[in-house]
């Protein structure tokens, strides 16, 4: 079985800002249960260490120009037996709160240094140069924060294979040329065939250009990012590498997200005890200060408040939406403008709209369980996890047909309603009117009780556990180990 070094900048339950945290917190354990030998590597953020329990120092390595040695700390990922290694260099990572942003919501000014150091240590471990015995066959990297790992490893004659997973192509880790120089990267990497991107240094290109294999988190997004509409300027490069790029759908942690045993719920329920979902709806209304009305359709939303998620569409729709006999509960944090606008609207429609700004795991679970419908009007969505959680919780997702949402939600067409295979409501255009029409369609369907219930049950029956996708990753790791032996590529396409 291959030995995998899983390198990520966040992992639930230690530190999480979004779906990457869910994936890095659950896929490694799923791989391990398929007998792979996995180590998860994370930066030693203050909050992550605080949640990690018992820690021991397993290695120290001196790195040129650093004032102190970097330590590798070891712990077990809570709830799993998985070994986690932390890259501990306090000047870079010993900060409270958000891993990427300061208290004012701006990226930490030294992020390039922080993630270059993280990548540097990953490379040392991968090459057996970190005073540790264990060496991986495959290094699996995630998103721009780890992009330098495949680039540096590609320069080595003897090295493990590399896999780079794109969770979100819109975040590229772009920094000015001076940063490239300050990091002391080899001059050969300053080229449009390497890390340069229109005069900037791009961390993500390190992964996209140099990894032996590329993946993204749904088959549909794997196709979309090869088009100008979704390629964020990198579609040319991704078309060039299309033969090495696959989409593997994310799984979910089905223990953590299980309505029958969810400690955050008012009352557990399952497809056999569906009536108990109602207690969670009332609890949610109570929690958010909305009138406790079992018969009023309740729509939930949880997510980062950014353009990607279509928050502007929701704001634009509100006047119309608030005329309908519904309630809307929203939990999220992100761009200050959206936060303020949502707060203001919640004050205006106090009986129908409740907004909680912040990050709250318990409320996220309560919303998945208590809402009747879950809204995701995303502009793009590499995979999306909330629509998967919704289905597991018998909460009907209303989603845009994009990215992983298109792969995982079966629209309630007449034909599907007949066969009982519909799992949600899907709309096409990123426009307020299209979203409103989809919500109206859901409201009409909800009146048809047997059809609605069948849809809830169809969603709850889906298997979104990691079993299938983790097996696909294992196959891919073997493939990457074979690919590595072929001579290095010379990319020729401008990114
Ligand atoms: P993305 O990774 O783009 O943010 P996903 O749907 O893949 O989107 O994953 C988002 C994850 O983060 C989900 O587990 C969701 O519940 C969680 N999440 C997002 N915002 C919040 C929040 N404000 N409070 C609690 N959980 C949140
Ligand atoms: C990203 C994407 C999201 C995906 C998650 C985990 O942040 O925005 O769609 O589900 O990563 O892969």
mmCIF file of N, CA, C and O in Angstrom, residues 20 30 47 87 117 163 188 210 253 260-261 273 275 289 295 354 408 429 438:
data_model
loop_
_atom_site.group_PDB
_atom_site.id
_atom_site.type_symbol
_atom_site.label_atom_id
_atom_site.label_comp_id
_atom_site.label_asym_id
_atom_site.label_seq_id
_atom_site.Cartn_x
_atom_site.Cartn_y
_atom_site.Cartn_z
ATOM 1 N N UNK A 20 -12.436 22.680 2.131
ATOM 2 C CA UNK A 20 -11.114 22.057 2.154
ATOM 3 C C UNK A 20 -10.841 21.439 3.530
ATOM 4 O O UNK A 20 -10.286 20.338 3.630
ATOM 5 N N UNK A 30 -10.216 8.093 5.630
ATOM 6 C CA UNK A 30 -10.843 7.114 4.725
ATOM 7 C C UNK A 30 -9.772 6.328 3.977
ATOM 8 O O UNK A 30 -9.898 5.117 3.778
ATOM 9 N N UNK A 47 -4.643 27.873 17.148
ATOM 10 C CA UNK A 47 -5.906 27.205 17.502
ATOM 11 C C UNK A 47 -5.873 25.710 17.185
ATOM 12 O O UNK A 47 -6.494 24.899 17.873
ATOM 13 N N UNK A 87 3.874 21.599 11.242
ATOM 14 C CA UNK A 87 5.100 22.351 10.992
ATOM 15 C C UNK A 87 5.095 23.524 11.958
ATOM 16 O O UNK A 87 4.295 24.459 11.824
ATOM 17 N N UNK A 117 7.342 28.383 3.414
ATOM 18 C CA UNK A 117 8.024 27.612 4.468
ATOM 19 C C UNK A 117 7.314 26.264 4.682
ATOM 20 O O UNK A 117 7.958 25.215 4.811
ATOM 21 N N UNK A 163 0.602 14.622 -6.421
ATOM 22 C CA UNK A 163 -0.778 14.813 -6.865
ATOM 23 C C UNK A 163 -1.206 16.170 -6.318
ATOM 24 O O UNK A 163 -0.938 16.490 -5.158
ATOM 25 N N UNK A 188 14.885 29.990 -12.777
ATOM 26 C CA UNK A 188 14.223 29.252 -13.863
ATOM 27 C C UNK A 188 12.713 29.171 -13.654
ATOM 28 O O UNK A 188 11.954 28.965 -14.604
ATOM 29 N N UNK A 210 3.478 21.357 -12.430
ATOM 30 C CA UNK A 210 4.492 20.337 -12.092
ATOM 31 C C UNK A 210 3.966 19.043 -11.478
ATOM 32 O O UNK A 210 4.708 18.061 -11.425
ATOM 33 N N UNK A 253 -17.967 13.114 5.662
ATOM 34 C CA UNK A 253 -17.753 12.339 6.873
ATOM 35 C C UNK A 253 -19.147 11.930 7.371
ATOM 36 O O UNK A 253 -19.875 12.737 7.946
ATOM 37 N N UNK A 260 -29.080 10.908 12.624
ATOM 38 C CA UNK A 260 -29.532 10.019 13.702
ATOM 39 C C UNK A 260 -28.672 10.179 14.949
ATOM 40 O O UNK A 260 -29.113 9.890 16.064
ATOM 41 N N UNK A 261 -27.424 10.627 14.769
ATOM 42 C CA UNK A 261 -26.500 10.704 15.910
ATOM 43 C C UNK A 261 -25.756 12.026 15.967
ATOM 44 O O UNK A 261 -24.582 12.071 16.298
ATOM 45 N N UNK A 273 -37.612 7.685 10.900
ATOM 46 C CA UNK A 273 -38.232 8.561 11.914
ATOM 47 C C UNK A 273 -38.201 10.009 11.413
ATOM 48 O O UNK A 273 -37.712 10.916 12.071
ATOM 49 N N UNK A 275 -40.525 12.051 10.984
ATOM 50 C CA UNK A 275 -41.378 13.023 11.690
ATOM 51 C C UNK A 275 -40.591 13.794 12.755
ATOM 52 O O UNK A 275 -40.944 14.919 13.115
ATOM 53 N N UNK A 289 -34.739 33.248 16.744
ATOM 54 C CA UNK A 289 -35.721 34.266 17.115
ATOM 55 C C UNK A 289 -36.811 34.482 16.079
ATOM 56 O O UNK A 289 -37.365 35.577 15.955
ATOM 57 N N UNK A 295 -45.665 25.070 9.924
ATOM 58 C CA UNK A 295 -46.162 25.033 8.546
ATOM 59 C C UNK A 295 -45.485 26.019 7.603
ATOM 60 O O UNK A 295 -45.703 25.966 6.391
ATOM 61 N N UNK A 354 -33.575 35.733 9.388
ATOM 62 C CA UNK A 354 -32.669 35.779 10.537
ATOM 63 C C UNK A 354 -31.248 35.492 10.048
ATOM 64 O O UNK A 354 -31.025 34.536 9.301
ATOM 65 N N UNK A 408 -24.383 16.429 -8.348
ATOM 66 C CA UNK A 408 -24.887 15.762 -7.136
ATOM 67 C C UNK A 408 -26.361 16.015 -6.808
ATOM 68 O O UNK A 408 -26.886 15.383 -5.899
ATOM 69 N N UNK A 429 -29.591 29.765 -14.562
ATOM 70 C CA UNK A 429 -28.859 31.021 -14.696
ATOM 71 C C UNK A 429 -28.541 31.669 -13.360
ATOM 72 O O UNK A 429 -29.345 31.603 -12.431
ATOM 73 N N UNK A 438 -36.985 29.149 -9.006
ATOM 74 C CA UNK A 438 -36.663 27.830 -8.441
ATOM 75 C C UNK A 438 -37.271 27.695 -7.041
ATOM 76 O O UNK A 438 -37.805 26.636 -6.679
#
